[in-house]
Tab-separated table of C-alpha atoms in Angstrom:
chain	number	residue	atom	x	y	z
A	20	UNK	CA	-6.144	-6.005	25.701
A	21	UNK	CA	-5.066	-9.187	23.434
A	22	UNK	CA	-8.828	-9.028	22.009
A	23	UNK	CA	-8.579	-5.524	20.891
A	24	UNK	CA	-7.490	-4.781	17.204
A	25	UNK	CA	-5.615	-2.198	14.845
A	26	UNK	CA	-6.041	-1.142	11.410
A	27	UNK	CA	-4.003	1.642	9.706
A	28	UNK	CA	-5.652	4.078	7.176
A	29	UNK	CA	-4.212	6.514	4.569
A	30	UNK	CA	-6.740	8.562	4.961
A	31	UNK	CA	-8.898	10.489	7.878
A	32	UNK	CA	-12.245	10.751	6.868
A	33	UNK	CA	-11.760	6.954	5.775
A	34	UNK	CA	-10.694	6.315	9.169
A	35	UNK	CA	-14.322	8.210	10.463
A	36	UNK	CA	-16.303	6.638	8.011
A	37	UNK	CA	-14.968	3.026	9.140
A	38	UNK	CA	-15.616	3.783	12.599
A	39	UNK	CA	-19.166	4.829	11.575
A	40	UNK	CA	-19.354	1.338	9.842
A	41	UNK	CA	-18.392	-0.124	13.304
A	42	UNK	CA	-21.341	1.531	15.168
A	43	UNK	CA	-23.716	0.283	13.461
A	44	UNK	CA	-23.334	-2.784	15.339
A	45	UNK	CA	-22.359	-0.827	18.517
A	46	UNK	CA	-18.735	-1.555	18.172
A	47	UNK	CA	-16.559	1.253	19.555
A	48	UNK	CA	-12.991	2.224	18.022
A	49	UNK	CA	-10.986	4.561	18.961
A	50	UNK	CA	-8.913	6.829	16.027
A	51	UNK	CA	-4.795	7.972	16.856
A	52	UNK	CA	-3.293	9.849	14.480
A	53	UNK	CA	0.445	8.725	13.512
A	54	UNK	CA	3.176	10.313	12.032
A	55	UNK	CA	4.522	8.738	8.920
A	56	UNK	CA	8.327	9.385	7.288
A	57	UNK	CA	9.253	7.921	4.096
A	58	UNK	CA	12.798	8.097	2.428
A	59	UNK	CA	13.633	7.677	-1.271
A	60	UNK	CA	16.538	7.756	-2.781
A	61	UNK	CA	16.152	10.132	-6.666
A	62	UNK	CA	18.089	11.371	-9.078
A	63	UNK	CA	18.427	14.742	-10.067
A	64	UNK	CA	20.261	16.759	-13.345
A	65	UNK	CA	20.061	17.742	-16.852
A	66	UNK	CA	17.890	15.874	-19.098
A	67	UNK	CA	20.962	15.704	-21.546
A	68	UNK	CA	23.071	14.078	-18.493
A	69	UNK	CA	20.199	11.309	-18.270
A	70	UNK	CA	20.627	10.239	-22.115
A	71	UNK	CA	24.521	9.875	-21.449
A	72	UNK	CA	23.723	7.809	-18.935
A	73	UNK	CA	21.552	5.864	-20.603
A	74	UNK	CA	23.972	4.726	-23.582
A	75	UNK	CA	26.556	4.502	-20.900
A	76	UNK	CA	24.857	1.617	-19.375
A	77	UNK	CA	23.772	0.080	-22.589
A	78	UNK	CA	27.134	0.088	-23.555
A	79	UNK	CA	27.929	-1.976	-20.336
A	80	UNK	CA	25.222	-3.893	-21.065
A	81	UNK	CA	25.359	-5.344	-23.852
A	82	UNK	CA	21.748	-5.666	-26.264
A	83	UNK	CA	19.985	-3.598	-23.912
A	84	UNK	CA	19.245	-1.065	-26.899
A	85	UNK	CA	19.234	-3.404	-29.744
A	86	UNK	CA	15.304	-4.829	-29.599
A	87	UNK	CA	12.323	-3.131	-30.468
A	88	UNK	CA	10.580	-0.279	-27.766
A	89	UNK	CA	8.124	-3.031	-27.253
A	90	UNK	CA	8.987	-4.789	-23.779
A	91	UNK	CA	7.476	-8.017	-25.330
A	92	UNK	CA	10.002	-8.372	-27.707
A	93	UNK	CA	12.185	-9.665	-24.909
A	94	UNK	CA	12.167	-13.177	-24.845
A	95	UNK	CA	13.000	-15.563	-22.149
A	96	UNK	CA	16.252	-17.039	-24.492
A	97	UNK	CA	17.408	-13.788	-25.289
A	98	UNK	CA	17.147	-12.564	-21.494
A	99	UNK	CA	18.774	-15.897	-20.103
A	100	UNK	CA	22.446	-14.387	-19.664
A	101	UNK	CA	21.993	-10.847	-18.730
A	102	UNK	CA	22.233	-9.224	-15.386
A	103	UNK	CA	19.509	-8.837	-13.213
A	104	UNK	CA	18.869	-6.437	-10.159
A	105	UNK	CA	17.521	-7.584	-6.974
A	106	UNK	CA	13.873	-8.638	-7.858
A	107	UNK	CA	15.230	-11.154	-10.475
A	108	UNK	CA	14.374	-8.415	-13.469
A	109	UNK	CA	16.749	-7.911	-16.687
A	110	UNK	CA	18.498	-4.883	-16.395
A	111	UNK	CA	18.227	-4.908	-20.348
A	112	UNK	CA	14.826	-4.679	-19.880
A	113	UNK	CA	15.172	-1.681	-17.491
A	114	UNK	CA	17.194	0.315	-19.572
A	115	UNK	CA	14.634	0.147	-22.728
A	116	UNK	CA	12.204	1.263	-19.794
A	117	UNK	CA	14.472	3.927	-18.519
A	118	UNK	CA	15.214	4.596	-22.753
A	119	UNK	CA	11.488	4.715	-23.303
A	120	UNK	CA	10.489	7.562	-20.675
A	121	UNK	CA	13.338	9.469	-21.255
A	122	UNK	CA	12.646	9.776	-25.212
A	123	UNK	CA	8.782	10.246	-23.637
A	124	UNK	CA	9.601	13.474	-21.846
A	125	UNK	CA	12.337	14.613	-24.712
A	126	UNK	CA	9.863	14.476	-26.866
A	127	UNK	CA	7.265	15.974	-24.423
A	128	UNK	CA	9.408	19.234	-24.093
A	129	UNK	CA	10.378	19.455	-27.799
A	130	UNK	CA	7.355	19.775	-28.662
A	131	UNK	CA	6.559	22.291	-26.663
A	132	UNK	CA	9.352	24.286	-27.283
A	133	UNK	CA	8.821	23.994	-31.179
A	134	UNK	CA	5.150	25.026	-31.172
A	135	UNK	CA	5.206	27.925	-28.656
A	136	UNK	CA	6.591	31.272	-27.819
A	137	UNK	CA	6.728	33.341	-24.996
A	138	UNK	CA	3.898	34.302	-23.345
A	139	UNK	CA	1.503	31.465	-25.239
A	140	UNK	CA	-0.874	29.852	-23.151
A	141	UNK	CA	0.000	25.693	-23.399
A	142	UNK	CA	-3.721	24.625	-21.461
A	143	UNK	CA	-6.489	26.561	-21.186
A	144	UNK	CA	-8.141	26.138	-18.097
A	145	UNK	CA	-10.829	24.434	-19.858
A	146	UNK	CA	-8.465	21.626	-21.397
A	147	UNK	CA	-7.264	21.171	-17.671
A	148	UNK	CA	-10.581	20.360	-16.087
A	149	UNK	CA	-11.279	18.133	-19.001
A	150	UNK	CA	-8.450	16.578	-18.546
A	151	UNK	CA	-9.495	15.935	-15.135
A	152	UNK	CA	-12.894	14.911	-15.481
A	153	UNK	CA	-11.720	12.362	-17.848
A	154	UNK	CA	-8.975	11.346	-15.464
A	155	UNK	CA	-11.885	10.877	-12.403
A	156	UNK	CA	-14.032	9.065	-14.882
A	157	UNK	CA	-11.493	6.350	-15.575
A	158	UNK	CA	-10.825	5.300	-11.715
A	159	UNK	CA	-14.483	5.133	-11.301
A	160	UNK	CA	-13.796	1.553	-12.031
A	161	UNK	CA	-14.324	-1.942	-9.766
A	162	UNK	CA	-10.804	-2.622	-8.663
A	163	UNK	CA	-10.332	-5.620	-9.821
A	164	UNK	CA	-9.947	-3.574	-13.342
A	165	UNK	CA	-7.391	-1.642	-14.781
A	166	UNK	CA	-7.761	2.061	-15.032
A	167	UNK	CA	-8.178	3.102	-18.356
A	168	UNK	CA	-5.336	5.120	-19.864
A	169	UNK	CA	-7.125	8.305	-19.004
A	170	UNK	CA	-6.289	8.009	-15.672
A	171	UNK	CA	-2.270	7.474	-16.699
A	172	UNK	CA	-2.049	9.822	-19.166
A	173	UNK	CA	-3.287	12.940	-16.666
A	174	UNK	CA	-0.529	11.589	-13.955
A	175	UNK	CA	1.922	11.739	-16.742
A	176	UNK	CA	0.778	15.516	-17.986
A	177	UNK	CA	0.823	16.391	-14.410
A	178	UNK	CA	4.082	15.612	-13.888
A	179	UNK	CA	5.377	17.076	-16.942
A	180	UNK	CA	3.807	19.991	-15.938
A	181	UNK	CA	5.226	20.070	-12.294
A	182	UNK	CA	8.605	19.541	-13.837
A	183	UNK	CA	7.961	22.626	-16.426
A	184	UNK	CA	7.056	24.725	-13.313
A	185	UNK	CA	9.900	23.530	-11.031
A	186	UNK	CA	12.216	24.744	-14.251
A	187	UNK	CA	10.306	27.883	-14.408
A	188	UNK	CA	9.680	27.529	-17.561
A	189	UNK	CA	5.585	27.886	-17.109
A	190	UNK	CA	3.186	30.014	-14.940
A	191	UNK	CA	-0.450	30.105	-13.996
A	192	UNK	CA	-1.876	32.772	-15.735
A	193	UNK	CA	-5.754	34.244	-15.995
A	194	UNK	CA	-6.333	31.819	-19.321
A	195	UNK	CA	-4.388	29.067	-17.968
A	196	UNK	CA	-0.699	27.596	-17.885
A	197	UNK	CA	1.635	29.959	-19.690
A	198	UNK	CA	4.615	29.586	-21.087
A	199	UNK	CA	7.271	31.724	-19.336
A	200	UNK	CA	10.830	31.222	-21.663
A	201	UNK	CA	12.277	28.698	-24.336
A	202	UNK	CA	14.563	26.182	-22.746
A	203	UNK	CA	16.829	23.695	-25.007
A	204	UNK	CA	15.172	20.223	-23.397
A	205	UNK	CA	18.743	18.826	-22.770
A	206	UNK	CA	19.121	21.382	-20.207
A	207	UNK	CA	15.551	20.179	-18.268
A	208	UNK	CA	16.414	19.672	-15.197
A	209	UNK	CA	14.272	16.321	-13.850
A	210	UNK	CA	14.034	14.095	-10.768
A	211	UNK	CA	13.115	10.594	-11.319
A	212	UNK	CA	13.699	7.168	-9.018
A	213	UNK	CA	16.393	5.115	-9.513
A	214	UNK	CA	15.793	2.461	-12.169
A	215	UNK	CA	18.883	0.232	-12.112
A	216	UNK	CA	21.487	-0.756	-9.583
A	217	UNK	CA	24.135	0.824	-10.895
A	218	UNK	CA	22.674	4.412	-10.474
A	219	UNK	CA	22.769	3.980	-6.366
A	220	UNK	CA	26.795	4.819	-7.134
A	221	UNK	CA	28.602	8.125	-7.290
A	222	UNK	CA	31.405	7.202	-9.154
A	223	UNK	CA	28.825	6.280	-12.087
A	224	UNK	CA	26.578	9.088	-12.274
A	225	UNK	CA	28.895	11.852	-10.877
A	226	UNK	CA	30.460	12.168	-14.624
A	227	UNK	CA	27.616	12.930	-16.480
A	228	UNK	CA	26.200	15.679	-14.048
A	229	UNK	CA	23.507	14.064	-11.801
A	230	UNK	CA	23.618	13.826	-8.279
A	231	UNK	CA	21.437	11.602	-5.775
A	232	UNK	CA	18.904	12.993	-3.925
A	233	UNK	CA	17.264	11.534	-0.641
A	234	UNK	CA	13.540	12.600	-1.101
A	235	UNK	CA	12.033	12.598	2.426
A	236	UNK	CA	8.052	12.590	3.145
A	237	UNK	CA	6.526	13.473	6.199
A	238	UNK	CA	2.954	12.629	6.317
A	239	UNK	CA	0.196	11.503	8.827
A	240	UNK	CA	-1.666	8.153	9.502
A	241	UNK	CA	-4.788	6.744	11.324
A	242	UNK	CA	-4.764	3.868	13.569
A	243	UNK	CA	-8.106	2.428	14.332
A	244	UNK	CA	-8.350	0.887	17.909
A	245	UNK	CA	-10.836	-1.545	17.714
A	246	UNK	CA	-12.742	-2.546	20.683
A	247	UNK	CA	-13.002	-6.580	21.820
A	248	UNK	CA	-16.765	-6.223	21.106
A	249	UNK	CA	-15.180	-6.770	17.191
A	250	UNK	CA	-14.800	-10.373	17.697
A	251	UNK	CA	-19.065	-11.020	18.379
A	252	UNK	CA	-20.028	-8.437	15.849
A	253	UNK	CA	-18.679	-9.252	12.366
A	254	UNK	CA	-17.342	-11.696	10.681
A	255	UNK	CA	-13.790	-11.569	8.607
A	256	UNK	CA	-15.978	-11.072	5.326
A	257	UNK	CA	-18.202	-8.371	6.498
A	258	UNK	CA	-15.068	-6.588	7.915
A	259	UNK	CA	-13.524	-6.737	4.437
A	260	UNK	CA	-17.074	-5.204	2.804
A	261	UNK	CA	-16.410	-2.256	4.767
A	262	UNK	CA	-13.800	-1.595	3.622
A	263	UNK	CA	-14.297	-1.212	0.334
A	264	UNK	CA	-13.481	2.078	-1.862
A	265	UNK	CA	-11.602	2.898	1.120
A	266	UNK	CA	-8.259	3.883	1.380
A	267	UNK	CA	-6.421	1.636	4.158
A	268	UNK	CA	-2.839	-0.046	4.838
A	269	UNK	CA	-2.715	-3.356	2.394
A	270	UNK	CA	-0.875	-5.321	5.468
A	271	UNK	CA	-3.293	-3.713	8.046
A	272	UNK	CA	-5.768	-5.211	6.358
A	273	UNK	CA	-4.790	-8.682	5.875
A	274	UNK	CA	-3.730	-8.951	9.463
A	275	UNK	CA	-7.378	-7.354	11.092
A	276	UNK	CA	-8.825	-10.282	8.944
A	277	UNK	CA	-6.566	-12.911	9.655
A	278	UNK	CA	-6.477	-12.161	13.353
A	279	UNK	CA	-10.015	-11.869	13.397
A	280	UNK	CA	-10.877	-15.700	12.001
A	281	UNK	CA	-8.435	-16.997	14.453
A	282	UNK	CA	-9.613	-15.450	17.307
A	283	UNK	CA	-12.747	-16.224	17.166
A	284	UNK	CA	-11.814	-20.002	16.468
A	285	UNK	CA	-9.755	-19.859	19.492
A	286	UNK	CA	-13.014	-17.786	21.380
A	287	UNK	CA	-15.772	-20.451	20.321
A	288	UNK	CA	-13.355	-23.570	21.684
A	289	UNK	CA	-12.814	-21.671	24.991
A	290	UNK	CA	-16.918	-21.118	25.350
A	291	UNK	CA	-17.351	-24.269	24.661
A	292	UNK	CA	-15.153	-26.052	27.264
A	293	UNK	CA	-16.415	-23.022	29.571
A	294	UNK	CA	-20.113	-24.571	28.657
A	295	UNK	CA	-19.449	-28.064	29.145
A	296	UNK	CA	-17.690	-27.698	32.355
A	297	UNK	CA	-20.072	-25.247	34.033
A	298	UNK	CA	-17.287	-23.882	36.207
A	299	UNK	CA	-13.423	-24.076	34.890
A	300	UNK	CA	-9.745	-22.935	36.192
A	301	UNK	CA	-7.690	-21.369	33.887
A	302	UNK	CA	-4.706	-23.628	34.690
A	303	UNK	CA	-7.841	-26.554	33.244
A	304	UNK	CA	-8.115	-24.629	30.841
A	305	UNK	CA	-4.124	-23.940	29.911
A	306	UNK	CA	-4.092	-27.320	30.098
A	307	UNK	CA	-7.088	-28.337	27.685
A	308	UNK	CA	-5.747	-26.041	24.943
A	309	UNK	CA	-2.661	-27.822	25.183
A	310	UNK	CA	-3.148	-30.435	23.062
A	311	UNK	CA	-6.389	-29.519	21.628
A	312	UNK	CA	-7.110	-30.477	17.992
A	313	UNK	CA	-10.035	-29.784	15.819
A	314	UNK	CA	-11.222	-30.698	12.334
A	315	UNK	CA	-13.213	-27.532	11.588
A	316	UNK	CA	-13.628	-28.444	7.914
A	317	UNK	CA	-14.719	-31.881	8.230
A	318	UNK	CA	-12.084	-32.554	5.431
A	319	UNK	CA	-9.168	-34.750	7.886
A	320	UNK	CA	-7.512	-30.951	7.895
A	321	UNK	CA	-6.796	-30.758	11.537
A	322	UNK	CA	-5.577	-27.577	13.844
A	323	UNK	CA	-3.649	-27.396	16.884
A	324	UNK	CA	-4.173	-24.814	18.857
A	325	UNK	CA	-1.752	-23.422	21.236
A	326	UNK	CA	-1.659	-20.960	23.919
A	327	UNK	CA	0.764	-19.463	26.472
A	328	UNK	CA	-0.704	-18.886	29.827
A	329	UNK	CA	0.351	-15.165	29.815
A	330	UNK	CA	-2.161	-15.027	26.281
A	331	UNK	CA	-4.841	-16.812	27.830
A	332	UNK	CA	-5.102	-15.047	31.207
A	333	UNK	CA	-5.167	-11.620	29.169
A	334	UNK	CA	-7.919	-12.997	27.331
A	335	UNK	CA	-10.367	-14.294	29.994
A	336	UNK	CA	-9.725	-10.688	31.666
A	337	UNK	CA	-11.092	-9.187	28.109
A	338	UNK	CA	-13.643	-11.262	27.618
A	339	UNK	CA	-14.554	-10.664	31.395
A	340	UNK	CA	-14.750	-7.075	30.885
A	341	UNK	CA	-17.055	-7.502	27.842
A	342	UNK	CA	-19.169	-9.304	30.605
A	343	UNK	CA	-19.125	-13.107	28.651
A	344	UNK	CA	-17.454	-14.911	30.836
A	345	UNK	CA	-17.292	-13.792	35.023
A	346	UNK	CA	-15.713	-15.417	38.453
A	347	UNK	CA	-12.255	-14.738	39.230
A	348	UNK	CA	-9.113	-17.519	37.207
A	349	UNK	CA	-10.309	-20.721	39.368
A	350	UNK	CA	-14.167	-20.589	39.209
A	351	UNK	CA	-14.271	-19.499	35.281
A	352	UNK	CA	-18.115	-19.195	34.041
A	353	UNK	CA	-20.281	-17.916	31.250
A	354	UNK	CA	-22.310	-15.209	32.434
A	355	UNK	CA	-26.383	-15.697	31.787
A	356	UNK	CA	-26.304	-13.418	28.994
A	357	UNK	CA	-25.531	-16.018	25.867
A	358	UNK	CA	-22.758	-14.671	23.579
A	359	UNK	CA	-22.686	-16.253	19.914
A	360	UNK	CA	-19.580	-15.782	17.619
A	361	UNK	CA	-20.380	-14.420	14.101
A	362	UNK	CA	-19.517	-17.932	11.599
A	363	UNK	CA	-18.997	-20.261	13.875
């Protein structure tokens, strides 16, 4: 079915709830679930490796550890020269990113190592679910803000903590997370993505002890089938209302919407010609859309609108199945029952 659509969630009880939101207007959809691999490339060693690293490639790059932590104190002058990786950025200003979160997480572990013994609890489970509630509180925000740094700030302790327990240096105890043995925090062994070019090549990172690692995620996605009937129950903006606070595919989204204001352009042209000529062929009306134009913003902003046979012929059979349109491809006719497309 041309007329049918797809949309691609993260998430399965957002899938059910969408197709809920469907019904309500009697619009059926259909949910598949689809498998979903994703590669990334990581590197993996000694924290201690990562900081020779680090003033390796500020060596090579000359300036890239002589401004202030403060990314703004790059200015477009001073940037003008240096290299850049593939999106156009500095890799100066990389490296005082890379510089920044490594001196983060040295700092992190130092801390811990300087204030605790064996055996000491780090977080009660109290601190934890604080932690937490605060962390929920700040995304309970309109999207069109920022999360407040609660939200960050438990992503970052969860991580460190993950990385503590992949080391195991920590365990879960009865109190909370306990501290299992004293490590010196050059020896932390962390994963992180790759921040510059350079580190995508053995020769450069196989001397200071890290090796690449190809991190591969196998997960599972749901793919909406959306029945024809879409196209005379919503329009492009009510589609987009339900969807909100749920978790979908960005480019899913964007093309359910866009193919959704098009086809029903293309819909309310054909039911009109249909209308006016009582009884139609589709080779008429292959030939009507041919060089049809319209001005559907009054504004001297003209569309052409153009459409294979092969398209068309799939689309009369949809929208003869939905029961607008009947009588086989050379007596084409609306049926009594008077279909209206939502905004137009």
């Amino acid at each position: 079915m041309v007329l049918e659509e797809l949309l691609l969630f993260n998430e399965k009880d957002d899938a059910e709830h969408y197709i809920h939101f469907l019904k309500g207007r009697k619009c059926p959809a259909r949910m598949n679930i689809q498998g979903s691999i994703q590669e990334e490339l990581l590197l993996e060693g000694r924290l201690g490796g990562f900081f020779d690293l680090l003033e390796y490639f500020e060596s090579t790059h000359p300036g890239a550890d002589d401004d202030d932590d403060d990314d703004d104190s790059f200015d477009d002058d001073s940037l003008e020269d240096d290299d850049v990786d593939e999106q156009g950025i500095p890799i100066r200003v990389l490296l005082s990113i890379m510089r920044n979160e490594l001196e983060r997480m040295w700092d992190y572990i130092s801390g811990i190592m300087d204030r605790n013994q064996p055996g000491d609890i780090l977080f009660t489970s109290d601190e934890l679910t604080a932690q937490l509630s605060d962390m929920l509180s700040s995304v309970e925000v309109s999207q069109k803000e920022i999360p407040r740094p609660a939200f960050f700030d438990f992503v970052r302790n969860l991580n460190d903590i993950q990385c503590l327990e992949q080391n195991g240096l920590v365990e879960e105890a009865v109190g909370g997370i306990v501290l299992k043995k004293k490590i010196d925090p050059a020896d932390l062994i962390i994963t992180r993505p790759l921040m510059t070019p350079d580190e995508e090549d053995d020769e450069e990172i196989r001397p200071f002890g890290l090796v690449h690692l190809m991190d591969t995620h196998y997960d599972t996605r749901y793919t909406l089938t959306i029945d024809p009937k879409l196209l005379f129950s919503f329009t492009p903006f009510e589609l987009a209302e339900g969807l909100v606070d749920l978790s979908f595919d960005e480019d899913s989204r964007l093309d359910l919407l866009r193919h959704v204001s098009l086809k029903q352009q293309l819909i309310h042209i054909l039911l009109g010609l249909i209308g006016d000529a009582k009884v139609i062929s589709l080779d008429e009306l292959v030939r009507l859309m041919g060089y049809y134009k319209e001005d559907p913003t009054g504004e001297e902003e003209r569309t052409g609108f153009h459409v294979t046979f092969e398209y068309l012929e799939a689309l009369i059979d949809d929208l003869r199945k939905l029961r607008v349109v009947q009588g086989n491809n050379d007596r084409i006719r609306l049926t009594n029952q008077k279909w209206v497309v939502p905004g137009q």
